[in-house]
Amino acid sequence: MEELAVFDKKFQELVAGDFPEMEQVNRQLFQSKGKQLRPMLVLLTHKLFRPQVADQAYLAASLVEIIHMASLIHDDVVDMSDMRRGKASIRSLFGNKTAVLAGDYLLANAFLKAYDGHDSRLLLFLVDVIRQMSAGELIQLEYVANPQATEENYYRIIERKTAALFGCCCQCGAYTAQAGPSQIALAQEIGRNAGLVFQIKDDLLDLDPDADSGKQYGNDLLEGKLTLPALYYLQNAAQKEKDDFFAGLRRLMERHNAPRPEEASETKPEVDGLIARIKQSGAEEYALRKAEGFSRKAWDAYRRLDRVSPAFEKLLEQICHIR
């Protein structure tokens, strides 16, 4: 996609720090750059309505990527993660305090540079999504290793943590292309459902020891996160099974957070045992069916938009492909 080269240049200008310590953080962030799905969603949604990408769309694409990057920095602090996409996380290299402040600085610096007193609606979209993502994190913390966690809670979390940003990407793309209100709403619906598919697929990768996902096998369980597969297993398990599962989960978390490396290394048998229970319940198939439902909703919203773009369709297929 040729627009990504332009995006990269504008993005680096926007995140450039004005003191050496922040430049060190930025260099590390650029080394672990992901697939840039979110900026691509902005730009390709924009091109559904306009053949040429406007400067405001590049700005929106840069800002959603900065929001995403800052959220990953903060996530790693909350989860005490040492690795991100197969490389050392910012917190492991610079410490928790620097990581939190660097994430805050990234957001504040970029938004100040991007502020346009003539049109603040774009920034309102983005500030709202930051609010939703923060709420998702807070809700998730409440249900870590919590027997009261339900599938409904899970959707409340991923709607805010993941789907809101995907929806905002498409919303911003349509808005910067001067699409009408109903078109902007439909574009947001496409992105939101695609984000739900993306998160469920990511949660399933956590159960696969051979997955090339850039994160540790069983990481969600190590952190006590009850994702859709685990919740399906639990809602169909007898009470004794549930009690055993949560006892094992708490032991696993204690070992994972142990100060001595040899204790943390003993977690694999526990992870294998809990994941085996989840898989034997048919949870993977259940989660795939749920993801397929959200995928259908994303494609249905795209068809109702009544626009044709092979490039957008290819990206949507990449995000929403299930089997």
PDB file of C-alpha atoms in Angstrom:
ATOM      1  CA  MET A   1       0.000   0.000   0.000  1.00  0.00           C
ATOM      2  CA  GLU A   2       1.779   3.151  -1.258  1.00  0.00           C
ATOM      3  CA  GLU A   3       0.096   5.433   1.273  1.00  0.00           C
ATOM      4  CA  LEU A   4       1.908   3.650   4.111  1.00  0.00           C
ATOM      5  CA  ALA A   5       5.221   5.228   3.072  1.00  0.00           C
ATOM      6  CA  VAL A   6       3.659   8.685   3.407  1.00  0.00           C
ATOM      7  CA  PHE A   7       2.057   7.625   6.679  1.00  0.00           C
ATOM      8  CA  ASP A   8       5.404   6.437   8.104  1.00  0.00           C
ATOM      9  CA  LYS A   9       7.030   9.803   7.418  1.00  0.00           C
ATOM     10  CA  LYS A  10       4.190  11.807   8.950  1.00  0.00           C
ATOM     11  CA  PHE A  11       3.954   9.415  11.893  1.00  0.00           C
ATOM     12  CA  GLN A  12       7.630   9.792  12.797  1.00  0.00           C
ATOM     13  CA  GLU A  13       7.331  13.572  12.627  1.00  0.00           C
ATOM     14  CA  LEU A  14       4.401  13.439  15.027  1.00  0.00           C
ATOM     15  CA  VAL A  15       6.063  11.207  17.640  1.00  0.00           C
ATOM     16  CA  ALA A  16       9.470  12.885  17.531  1.00  0.00           C
ATOM     17  CA  GLY A  17      10.433  13.699  21.106  1.00  0.00           C
ATOM     18  CA  ASP A  18      12.110  16.919  22.106  1.00  0.00           C
ATOM     19  CA  PHE A  19      14.533  15.413  24.621  1.00  0.00           C
ATOM     20  CA  PRO A  20      17.029  12.489  24.388  1.00  0.00           C
ATOM     21  CA  GLU A  21      15.368  10.137  26.890  1.00  0.00           C
ATOM     22  CA  MET A  22      12.161   9.998  24.850  1.00  0.00           C
ATOM     23  CA  GLU A  23      14.113   9.377  21.661  1.00  0.00           C
ATOM     24  CA  GLN A  24      15.498   6.194  23.247  1.00  0.00           C
ATOM     25  CA  VAL A  25      11.965   4.974  23.900  1.00  0.00           C
ATOM     26  CA  ASN A  26      10.883   5.879  20.373  1.00  0.00           C
ATOM     27  CA  ARG A  27      13.752   3.931  18.814  1.00  0.00           C
ATOM     28  CA  GLN A  28      12.711   0.827  20.731  1.00  0.00           C
ATOM     29  CA  LEU A  29       9.079   1.292  19.716  1.00  0.00           C
ATOM     30  CA  PHE A  30       9.949   1.565  16.024  1.00  0.00           C
ATOM     31  CA  GLN A  31      11.983  -1.652  16.215  1.00  0.00           C
ATOM     32  CA  SER A  32       8.914  -3.595  17.368  1.00  0.00           C
ATOM     33  CA  LYS A  33       6.463  -2.017  14.928  1.00  0.00           C
ATOM     34  CA  GLY A  34       3.506  -4.309  14.240  1.00  0.00           C
ATOM     35  CA  LYS A  35       1.386  -4.871  11.143  1.00  0.00           C
ATOM     36  CA  GLN A  36      -0.094  -1.346  11.294  1.00  0.00           C
ATOM     37  CA  LEU A  37      -3.620  -2.705  10.883  1.00  0.00           C
ATOM     38  CA  ARG A  38      -5.172   0.293  12.575  1.00  0.00           C
ATOM     39  CA  PRO A  39      -3.625   3.033  10.411  1.00  0.00           C
ATOM     40  CA  MET A  40      -4.402   0.922   7.352  1.00  0.00           C
ATOM     41  CA  LEU A  41      -8.047   0.750   8.438  1.00  0.00           C
ATOM     42  CA  VAL A  42      -8.148   4.543   8.663  1.00  0.00           C
ATOM     43  CA  LEU A  43      -6.560   5.078   5.257  1.00  0.00           C
ATOM     44  CA  LEU A  44      -8.483   2.386   3.382  1.00  0.00           C
ATOM     45  CA  THR A  45     -11.810   3.450   4.896  1.00  0.00           C
ATOM     46  CA  HIS A  46     -10.997   6.994   3.803  1.00  0.00           C
ATOM     47  CA  LYS A  47     -10.341   5.747   0.268  1.00  0.00           C
ATOM     48  CA  LEU A  48     -13.791   4.166   0.143  1.00  0.00           C
ATOM     49  CA  PHE A  49     -15.080   7.732  -0.193  1.00  0.00           C
ATOM     50  CA  ARG A  50     -12.160   9.688  -1.696  1.00  0.00           C
ATOM     51  CA  PRO A  51      -9.494   8.469  -4.140  1.00  0.00           C
ATOM     52  CA  GLN A  52      -6.789  10.730  -2.693  1.00  0.00           C
ATOM     53  CA  VAL A  53      -5.866  10.568   0.978  1.00  0.00           C
ATOM     54  CA  ALA A  54      -6.269  13.931   2.721  1.00  0.00           C
ATOM     55  CA  ASP A  55      -3.708  15.204   5.223  1.00  0.00           C
ATOM     56  CA  GLN A  56      -6.298  14.940   7.992  1.00  0.00           C
ATOM     57  CA  ALA A  57      -6.619  11.195   7.301  1.00  0.00           C
ATOM     58  CA  TYR A  58      -2.860  10.738   7.675  1.00  0.00           C
ATOM     59  CA  LEU A  59      -3.099  12.645  10.946  1.00  0.00           C
ATOM     60  CA  ALA A  60      -5.919  10.390  12.147  1.00  0.00           C
ATOM     61  CA  ALA A  61      -3.954   7.275  11.134  1.00  0.00           C
ATOM     62  CA  SER A  62      -0.944   8.516  13.086  1.00  0.00           C
ATOM     63  CA  LEU A  63      -2.992   9.292  16.165  1.00  0.00           C
ATOM     64  CA  VAL A  64      -4.713   5.897  16.307  1.00  0.00           C
ATOM     65  CA  GLU A  65      -1.317   4.204  16.020  1.00  0.00           C
ATOM     66  CA  ILE A  66       0.022   6.357  18.851  1.00  0.00           C
ATOM     67  CA  ILE A  67      -3.002   5.474  21.002  1.00  0.00           C
ATOM     68  CA  HIS A  68      -2.381   1.797  20.237  1.00  0.00           C
ATOM     69  CA  MET A  69       1.340   2.014  21.043  1.00  0.00           C
ATOM     70  CA  ALA A  70       0.751   3.924  24.278  1.00  0.00           C
ATOM     71  CA  SER A  71      -1.862   1.355  25.330  1.00  0.00           C
ATOM     72  CA  LEU A  72       0.636  -1.471  24.761  1.00  0.00           C
ATOM     73  CA  ILE A  73       3.242   0.301  26.887  1.00  0.00           C
ATOM     74  CA  HIS A  74       0.719   0.721  29.682  1.00  0.00           C
ATOM     75  CA  ASP A  75      -0.593  -2.853  29.273  1.00  0.00           C
ATOM     76  CA  ASP A  76       2.902  -4.221  29.782  1.00  0.00           C
ATOM     77  CA  VAL A  77       3.228  -2.270  33.023  1.00  0.00           C
ATOM     78  CA  VAL A  78      -0.149  -3.492  34.300  1.00  0.00           C
ATOM     79  CA  ASP A  79       0.619  -7.088  33.278  1.00  0.00           C
ATOM     80  CA  MET A  80       4.319  -6.940  34.288  1.00  0.00           C
ATOM     81  CA  SER A  81       5.243  -8.214  30.811  1.00  0.00           C
ATOM     82  CA  ASP A  82       8.909  -8.344  29.838  1.00  0.00           C
ATOM     83  CA  MET A  83       8.333  -9.115  26.149  1.00  0.00           C
ATOM     84  CA  ARG A  84       6.317  -7.424  23.406  1.00  0.00           C
ATOM     85  CA  ARG A  85       6.147  -8.910  19.880  1.00  0.00           C
ATOM     86  CA  GLY A  86       9.167 -11.053  20.621  1.00  0.00           C
ATOM     87  CA  LYS A  87      11.302  -8.132  21.825  1.00  0.00           C
ATOM     88  CA  ALA A  88      11.985  -6.602  25.225  1.00  0.00           C
ATOM     89  CA  SER A  89       9.114  -4.418  26.403  1.00  0.00           C
ATOM     90  CA  ILE A  90       9.602  -0.752  27.288  1.00  0.00           C
ATOM     91  CA  ARG A  91       9.029  -1.481  30.988  1.00  0.00           C
ATOM     92  CA  SER A  92      11.681  -4.212  31.035  1.00  0.00           C
ATOM     93  CA  LEU A  93      14.238  -1.911  29.389  1.00  0.00           C
ATOM     94  CA  PHE A  94      13.523   1.370  31.151  1.00  0.00           C
ATOM     95  CA  GLY A  95      11.450   0.453  34.216  1.00  0.00           C
ATOM     96  CA  ASN A  96       7.780   0.880  35.105  1.00  0.00           C
ATOM     97  CA  LYS A  97       7.943   4.577  35.972  1.00  0.00           C
ATOM     98  CA  THR A  98       9.561   5.522  32.676  1.00  0.00           C
ATOM     99  CA  ALA A  99       7.144   3.295  30.753  1.00  0.00           C
ATOM    100  CA  VAL A 100       4.045   4.903  32.279  1.00  0.00           C
ATOM    101  CA  LEU A 101       5.353   8.424  31.733  1.00  0.00           C
ATOM    102  CA  ALA A 102       6.540   7.622  28.197  1.00  0.00           C
ATOM    103  CA  GLY A 103       3.089   6.345  27.268  1.00  0.00           C
ATOM    104  CA  ASP A 104       1.502   9.500  28.681  1.00  0.00           C
ATOM    105  CA  TYR A 105       4.025  11.704  26.896  1.00  0.00           C
ATOM    106  CA  LEU A 106       3.442   9.986  23.556  1.00  0.00           C
ATOM    107  CA  LEU A 107      -0.262  10.747  23.755  1.00  0.00           C
ATOM    108  CA  ALA A 108      -0.010  14.296  25.051  1.00  0.00           C
ATOM    109  CA  ASN A 109       2.775  15.356  22.685  1.00  0.00           C
ATOM    110  CA  ALA A 110       1.043  13.969  19.601  1.00  0.00           C
ATOM    111  CA  PHE A 111      -2.360  15.445  20.462  1.00  0.00           C
ATOM    112  CA  LEU A 112      -0.879  18.874  21.122  1.00  0.00           C
ATOM    113  CA  LYS A 113       0.904  18.835  17.762  1.00  0.00           C
ATOM    114  CA  ALA A 114      -2.253  17.649  16.042  1.00  0.00           C
ATOM    115  CA  TYR A 115      -4.671  20.114  17.623  1.00  0.00           C
ATOM    116  CA  ASP A 116      -6.632  22.140  15.097  1.00  0.00           C
ATOM    117  CA  GLY A 117      -8.851  24.829  16.601  1.00  0.00           C
ATOM    118  CA  HIS A 118     -11.047  24.831  13.499  1.00  0.00           C
ATOM    119  CA  ASP A 119     -12.086  21.152  13.742  1.00  0.00           C
ATOM    120  CA  SER A 120     -11.855  19.416  17.094  1.00  0.00           C
ATOM    121  CA  ARG A 121     -14.363  16.661  16.303  1.00  0.00           C
ATOM    122  CA  LEU A 122     -11.635  14.261  15.163  1.00  0.00           C
ATOM    123  CA  LEU A 123      -9.817  14.666  18.457  1.00  0.00           C
ATOM    124  CA  LEU A 124     -13.088  14.129  20.327  1.00  0.00           C
ATOM    125  CA  PHE A 125     -13.463  10.736  18.579  1.00  0.00           C
ATOM    126  CA  LEU A 126      -9.953   9.810  19.689  1.00  0.00           C
ATOM    127  CA  VAL A 127     -10.208  11.101  23.254  1.00  0.00           C
ATOM    128  CA  ASP A 128     -13.434   9.139  23.652  1.00  0.00           C
ATOM    129  CA  VAL A 129     -11.744   5.940  22.512  1.00  0.00           C
ATOM    130  CA  ILE A 130      -8.925   6.478  25.045  1.00  0.00           C
ATOM    131  CA  ARG A 131     -11.605   6.776  27.722  1.00  0.00           C
ATOM    132  CA  GLN A 132     -13.238   3.537  26.577  1.00  0.00           C
ATOM    133  CA  MET A 133      -9.935   1.650  26.457  1.00  0.00           C
ATOM    134  CA  SER A 134      -9.056   2.784  29.977  1.00  0.00           C
ATOM    135  CA  ALA A 135     -12.480   1.663  31.197  1.00  0.00           C
ATOM    136  CA  GLY A 136     -11.902  -1.737  29.572  1.00  0.00           C
ATOM    137  CA  GLU A 137      -8.623  -2.141  31.437  1.00  0.00           C
ATOM    138  CA  LEU A 138     -10.269  -1.252  34.742  1.00  0.00           C
ATOM    139  CA  ILE A 139     -13.108  -3.728  34.171  1.00  0.00           C
ATOM    140  CA  GLN A 140     -10.586  -6.420  33.230  1.00  0.00           C
ATOM    141  CA  LEU A 141      -8.619  -5.874  36.444  1.00  0.00           C
ATOM    142  CA  GLU A 142     -11.810  -6.421  38.450  1.00  0.00           C
ATOM    143  CA  TYR A 143     -12.270  -9.879  36.913  1.00  0.00           C
ATOM    144  CA  VAL A 144      -8.717 -11.227  37.047  1.00  0.00           C
ATOM    145  CA  ALA A 145      -8.968 -14.815  38.368  1.00  0.00           C
ATOM    146  CA  ASN A 146     -12.471 -13.932  39.552  1.00  0.00           C
ATOM    147  CA  PRO A 147     -15.020 -16.783  39.766  1.00  0.00           C
ATOM    148  CA  GLN A 148     -17.763 -14.200  39.142  1.00  0.00           C
ATOM    149  CA  ALA A 149     -16.460 -13.479  35.626  1.00  0.00           C
ATOM    150  CA  THR A 150     -18.982 -14.147  32.864  1.00  0.00           C
ATOM    151  CA  GLU A 151     -19.121 -14.084  29.088  1.00  0.00           C
ATOM    152  CA  GLU A 152     -21.071 -10.829  29.356  1.00  0.00           C
ATOM    153  CA  ASN A 153     -18.187  -9.258  31.305  1.00  0.00           C
ATOM    154  CA  TYR A 154     -15.759 -10.520  28.670  1.00  0.00           C
ATOM    155  CA  TYR A 155     -17.639  -8.699  25.902  1.00  0.00           C
ATOM    156  CA  ARG A 156     -17.794  -5.537  28.026  1.00  0.00           C
ATOM    157  CA  ILE A 157     -14.002  -5.678  28.252  1.00  0.00           C
ATOM    158  CA  ILE A 158     -13.142  -6.410  24.623  1.00  0.00           C
ATOM    159  CA  GLU A 159     -15.750  -3.957  23.308  1.00  0.00           C
ATOM    160  CA  ARG A 160     -13.779  -1.234  25.066  1.00  0.00           C
ATOM    161  CA  LYS A 161     -10.202  -2.517  24.967  1.00  0.00           C
ATOM    162  CA  THR A 162     -10.078  -3.621  21.326  1.00  0.00           C
ATOM    163  CA  ALA A 163     -13.269  -3.129  19.330  1.00  0.00           C
ATOM    164  CA  ALA A 164     -13.631   0.557  20.234  1.00  0.00           C
ATOM    165  CA  LEU A 165     -10.289   1.442  18.630  1.00  0.00           C
ATOM    166  CA  PHE A 166     -10.971  -0.607  15.486  1.00  0.00           C
ATOM    167  CA  GLY A 167     -14.348   1.115  15.216  1.00  0.00           C
ATOM    168  CA  CYS A 168     -12.737   4.516  15.741  1.00  0.00           C
ATOM    169  CA  CYS A 169     -10.256   3.817  12.923  1.00  0.00           C
ATOM    170  CA  CYS A 170     -13.052   3.334  10.402  1.00  0.00           C
ATOM    171  CA  GLN A 171     -15.045   6.200  11.888  1.00  0.00           C
ATOM    172  CA  CYS A 172     -12.075   8.573  11.496  1.00  0.00           C
ATOM    173  CA  GLY A 173     -11.364   7.351   7.972  1.00  0.00           C
ATOM    174  CA  ALA A 174     -14.934   8.054   6.868  1.00  0.00           C
ATOM    175  CA  TYR A 175     -15.108  11.364   8.735  1.00  0.00           C
ATOM    176  CA  THR A 176     -11.896  12.733   7.208  1.00  0.00           C
ATOM    177  CA  ALA A 177     -13.275  11.786   3.773  1.00  0.00           C
ATOM    178  CA  GLN A 178     -16.346  13.922   4.518  1.00  0.00           C
ATOM    179  CA  ALA A 179     -18.738  10.963   4.427  1.00  0.00           C
ATOM    180  CA  GLY A 180     -22.297  11.466   5.673  1.00  0.00           C
ATOM    181  CA  PRO A 181     -23.368  10.677   9.265  1.00  0.00           C
ATOM    182  CA  SER A 182     -25.021   7.342   8.349  1.00  0.00           C
ATOM    183  CA  GLN A 183     -21.935   6.299   6.373  1.00  0.00           C
ATOM    184  CA  ILE A 184     -19.643   7.223   9.278  1.00  0.00           C
ATOM    185  CA  ALA A 185     -21.818   5.151  11.632  1.00  0.00           C
ATOM    186  CA  LEU A 186     -21.750   2.150   9.271  1.00  0.00           C
ATOM    187  CA  ALA A 187     -17.981   2.415   8.885  1.00  0.00           C
ATOM    188  CA  GLN A 188     -17.631   2.435  12.676  1.00  0.00           C
ATOM    189  CA  GLU A 189     -19.831  -0.678  12.858  1.00  0.00           C
ATOM    190  CA  ILE A 190     -17.561  -2.484  10.390  1.00  0.00           C
ATOM    191  CA  GLY A 191     -14.489  -1.697  12.464  1.00  0.00           C
ATOM    192  CA  ARG A 192     -16.084  -2.528  15.792  1.00  0.00           C
ATOM    193  CA  ASN A 193     -17.155  -6.001  14.674  1.00  0.00           C
ATOM    194  CA  ALA A 194     -13.806  -6.619  13.007  1.00  0.00           C
ATOM    195  CA  GLY A 195     -12.151  -5.698  16.318  1.00  0.00           C
ATOM    196  CA  LEU A 196     -14.245  -8.263  18.180  1.00  0.00           C
ATOM    197  CA  VAL A 197     -13.168 -10.944  15.698  1.00  0.00           C
ATOM    198  CA  PHE A 198      -9.538  -9.854  16.044  1.00  0.00           C
ATOM    199  CA  GLN A 199      -9.618 -10.142  19.848  1.00  0.00           C
ATOM    200  CA  ILE A 200     -11.307 -13.547  19.944  1.00  0.00           C
ATOM    201  CA  LYS A 201      -8.762 -14.882  17.437  1.00  0.00           C
ATOM    202  CA  ASP A 202      -5.945 -13.449  19.549  1.00  0.00           C
ATOM    203  CA  ASP A 203      -7.356 -15.130  22.658  1.00  0.00           C
ATOM    204  CA  LEU A 204      -7.419 -18.473  20.825  1.00  0.00           C
ATOM    205  CA  LEU A 205      -3.759 -18.073  19.839  1.00  0.00           C
ATOM    206  CA  ASP A 206      -2.950 -18.034  23.550  1.00  0.00           C
ATOM    207  CA  LEU A 207      -3.982 -21.707  23.693  1.00  0.00           C
ATOM    208  CA  ASP A 208      -1.672 -22.770  20.848  1.00  0.00           C
ATOM    209  CA  PRO A 209       1.953 -23.540  21.832  1.00  0.00           C
ATOM    210  CA  ASP A 210       2.990 -23.331  18.166  1.00  0.00           C
ATOM    211  CA  ALA A 211       1.319 -19.988  17.402  1.00  0.00           C
ATOM    212  CA  ASP A 212       3.565 -17.241  16.068  1.00  0.00           C
ATOM    213  CA  SER A 213       1.756 -14.523  17.977  1.00  0.00           C
ATOM    214  CA  GLY A 214       4.672 -12.706  19.571  1.00  0.00           C
ATOM    215  CA  LYS A 215       3.488 -13.493  23.088  1.00  0.00           C
ATOM    216  CA  GLN A 216       4.152 -16.307  25.534  1.00  0.00           C
ATOM    217  CA  TYR A 217       2.016 -19.449  25.269  1.00  0.00           C
ATOM    218  CA  GLY A 218      -0.657 -19.384  27.976  1.00  0.00           C
ATOM    219  CA  ASN A 219       0.102 -15.766  28.803  1.00  0.00           C
ATOM    220  CA  ASP A 220      -3.528 -14.882  29.493  1.00  0.00           C
ATOM    221  CA  LEU A 221      -3.768 -17.619  32.118  1.00  0.00           C
ATOM    222  CA  LEU A 222      -0.420 -16.606  33.616  1.00  0.00           C
ATOM    223  CA  GLU A 223      -1.948 -13.164  34.166  1.00  0.00           C
ATOM    224  CA  GLY A 224      -5.268 -14.560  35.408  1.00  0.00           C
ATOM    225  CA  LYS A 225      -7.250 -13.282  32.413  1.00  0.00           C
ATOM    226  CA  LEU A 226     -10.390 -15.289  31.743  1.00  0.00           C
ATOM    227  CA  THR A 227     -10.944 -15.098  27.991  1.00  0.00           C
ATOM    228  CA  LEU A 228     -13.865 -16.526  26.021  1.00  0.00           C
ATOM    229  CA  PRO A 229     -12.538 -20.131  25.784  1.00  0.00           C
ATOM    230  CA  ALA A 230     -11.862 -20.292  29.530  1.00  0.00           C
ATOM    231  CA  LEU A 231     -15.261 -18.820  30.338  1.00  0.00           C
ATOM    232  CA  TYR A 232     -17.021 -21.347  28.093  1.00  0.00           C
ATOM    233  CA  TYR A 233     -15.245 -24.178  29.906  1.00  0.00           C
ATOM    234  CA  LEU A 234     -16.161 -22.738  33.309  1.00  0.00           C
ATOM    235  CA  GLN A 235     -19.829 -22.145  32.535  1.00  0.00           C
ATOM    236  CA  ASN A 236     -20.171 -25.813  31.569  1.00  0.00           C
ATOM    237  CA  ALA A 237     -18.026 -27.284  34.363  1.00  0.00           C
ATOM    238  CA  ALA A 238     -19.219 -28.818  37.614  1.00  0.00           C
ATOM    239  CA  GLN A 239     -18.541 -26.846  40.786  1.00  0.00           C
ATOM    240  CA  LYS A 240     -15.640 -29.069  41.883  1.00  0.00           C
ATOM    241  CA  GLU A 241     -14.006 -28.644  38.471  1.00  0.00           C
ATOM    242  CA  LYS A 242     -14.388 -24.875  38.759  1.00  0.00           C
ATOM    243  CA  ASP A 243     -12.859 -24.871  42.240  1.00  0.00           C
ATOM    244  CA  ASP A 244      -9.920 -26.977  41.020  1.00  0.00           C
ATOM    245  CA  PHE A 245      -9.443 -24.702  38.009  1.00  0.00           C
ATOM    246  CA  PHE A 246      -9.295 -21.521  40.103  1.00  0.00           C
ATOM    247  CA  ALA A 247      -6.968 -23.147  42.645  1.00  0.00           C
ATOM    248  CA  GLY A 248      -4.652 -24.089  39.778  1.00  0.00           C
ATOM    249  CA  LEU A 249      -4.974 -20.629  38.247  1.00  0.00           C
ATOM    250  CA  ARG A 250      -3.982 -18.927  41.505  1.00  0.00           C
ATOM    251  CA  ARG A 251      -0.944 -21.229  41.881  1.00  0.00           C
ATOM    252  CA  LEU A 252       0.019 -20.471  38.311  1.00  0.00           C
ATOM    253  CA  MET A 253      -0.172 -16.722  38.866  1.00  0.00           C
ATOM    254  CA  GLU A 254       1.880 -16.955  42.062  1.00  0.00           C
ATOM    255  CA  ARG A 255       4.634 -18.890  40.297  1.00  0.00           C
ATOM    256  CA  HIS A 256       4.546 -16.565  37.301  1.00  0.00           C
ATOM    257  CA  ASN A 257       5.010 -13.561  39.582  1.00  0.00           C
ATOM    258  CA  ALA A 258       7.619 -15.275  41.750  1.00  0.00           C
ATOM    259  CA  PRO A 259      10.807 -13.252  42.336  1.00  0.00           C
ATOM    260  CA  ARG A 260      13.046 -16.251  41.596  1.00  0.00           C
ATOM    261  CA  PRO A 261      13.386 -17.242  37.891  1.00  0.00           C
ATOM    262  CA  GLU A 262      13.434 -20.960  38.716  1.00  0.00           C
ATOM    263  CA  GLU A 263       9.952 -20.679  40.246  1.00  0.00           C
ATOM    264  CA  ALA A 264       8.556 -18.818  37.234  1.00  0.00           C
ATOM    265  CA  SER A 265       9.974 -21.504  34.930  1.00  0.00           C
ATOM    266  CA  GLU A 266       7.855 -24.160  36.659  1.00  0.00           C
ATOM    267  CA  THR A 267       4.612 -22.832  35.205  1.00  0.00           C
ATOM    268  CA  LYS A 268       4.476 -24.879  31.979  1.00  0.00           C
ATOM    269  CA  PRO A 269       2.956 -28.074  33.470  1.00  0.00           C
ATOM    270  CA  GLU A 270       0.254 -25.964  35.150  1.00  0.00           C
ATOM    271  CA  VAL A 271      -0.423 -24.078  31.896  1.00  0.00           C
ATOM    272  CA  ASP A 272      -0.634 -27.325  29.933  1.00  0.00           C
ATOM    273  CA  GLY A 273      -3.077 -28.799  32.435  1.00  0.00           C
ATOM    274  CA  LEU A 274      -5.449 -25.821  32.465  1.00  0.00           C
ATOM    275  CA  ILE A 275      -5.362 -25.429  28.690  1.00  0.00           C
ATOM    276  CA  ALA A 276      -6.063 -29.144  28.226  1.00  0.00           C
ATOM    277  CA  ARG A 277      -9.226 -28.751  30.315  1.00  0.00           C
ATOM    278  CA  ILE A 278     -10.335 -25.775  28.242  1.00  0.00           C
ATOM    279  CA  LYS A 279      -9.723 -27.511  24.923  1.00  0.00           C
ATOM    280  CA  GLN A 280     -11.478 -30.731  25.955  1.00  0.00           C
ATOM    281  CA  SER A 281     -14.659 -28.754  26.681  1.00  0.00           C
ATOM    282  CA  GLY A 282     -15.080 -27.709  23.032  1.00  0.00           C
ATOM    283  CA  ALA A 283     -14.287 -24.103  23.924  1.00  0.00           C
ATOM    284  CA  GLU A 284     -12.220 -23.456  20.796  1.00  0.00           C
ATOM    285  CA  GLU A 285     -15.079 -24.379  18.478  1.00  0.00           C
ATOM    286  CA  TYR A 286     -17.473 -22.254  20.534  1.00  0.00           C
ATOM    287  CA  ALA A 287     -15.172 -19.226  20.335  1.00  0.00           C
ATOM    288  CA  LEU A 288     -14.741 -19.702  16.581  1.00  0.00           C
ATOM    289  CA  ARG A 289     -18.520 -19.705  16.104  1.00  0.00           C
ATOM    290  CA  LYS A 290     -18.806 -16.465  18.074  1.00  0.00           C
ATOM    291  CA  ALA A 291     -16.030 -14.912  15.973  1.00  0.00           C
ATOM    292  CA  GLU A 292     -17.796 -16.018  12.795  1.00  0.00           C
ATOM    293  CA  GLY A 293     -20.944 -14.226  13.974  1.00  0.00           C
ATOM    294  CA  PHE A 294     -19.069 -10.942  14.425  1.00  0.00           C
ATOM    295  CA  SER A 295     -17.339 -11.465  11.076  1.00  0.00           C
ATOM    296  CA  ARG A 296     -20.716 -11.768   9.349  1.00  0.00           C
ATOM    297  CA  LYS A 297     -21.847  -8.551  11.010  1.00  0.00           C
ATOM    298  CA  ALA A 298     -18.721  -6.732   9.785  1.00  0.00           C
ATOM    299  CA  TRP A 299     -19.259  -7.902   6.199  1.00  0.00           C
ATOM    300  CA  ASP A 300     -22.965  -7.106   6.362  1.00  0.00           C
ATOM    301  CA  ALA A 301     -22.205  -3.534   7.427  1.00  0.00           C
ATOM    302  CA  TYR A 302     -19.675  -3.257   4.590  1.00  0.00           C
ATOM    303  CA  ARG A 303     -22.279  -4.379   2.042  1.00  0.00           C
ATOM    304  CA  ARG A 304     -24.782  -1.871   3.415  1.00  0.00           C
ATOM    305  CA  LEU A 305     -22.186   0.842   2.940  1.00  0.00           C
ATOM    306  CA  ASP A 306     -22.564   0.139  -0.793  1.00  0.00           C
ATOM    307  CA  ARG A 307     -18.922   0.890  -1.647  1.00  0.00           C
ATOM    308  CA  VAL A 308     -16.466  -1.345  -3.476  1.00  0.00           C
ATOM    309  CA  SER A 309     -12.753  -1.490  -2.678  1.00  0.00           C
ATOM    310  CA  PRO A 310     -10.662  -4.625  -3.283  1.00  0.00           C
ATOM    311  CA  ALA A 311      -7.952  -3.225  -0.998  1.00  0.00           C
ATOM    312  CA  PHE A 312     -10.379  -2.646   1.880  1.00  0.00           C
ATOM    313  CA  GLU A 313     -11.952  -6.067   1.350  1.00  0.00           C
ATOM    314  CA  LYS A 314      -8.520  -7.716   1.447  1.00  0.00           C
ATOM    315  CA  LEU A 315      -7.730  -6.043   4.780  1.00  0.00           C
ATOM    316  CA  LEU A 316     -11.146  -6.931   6.209  1.00  0.00           C
ATOM    317  CA  GLU A 317     -10.628 -10.550   5.126  1.00  0.00           C
ATOM    318  CA  GLN A 318      -7.204 -10.551   6.793  1.00  0.00           C
ATOM    319  CA  ILE A 319      -8.699  -9.375  10.090  1.00  0.00           C
ATOM    320  CA  CYS A 320     -11.916 -11.424   9.950  1.00  0.00           C
ATOM    321  CA  HIS A 321     -10.698 -14.701   8.422  1.00  0.00           C
ATOM    322  CA  ILE A 322     -11.649 -17.489  10.835  1.00  0.00           C
ATOM    323  CA  ARG A 323     -10.853 -20.907   9.364  1.00  0.00           C
TER     324      ARG A 323
END
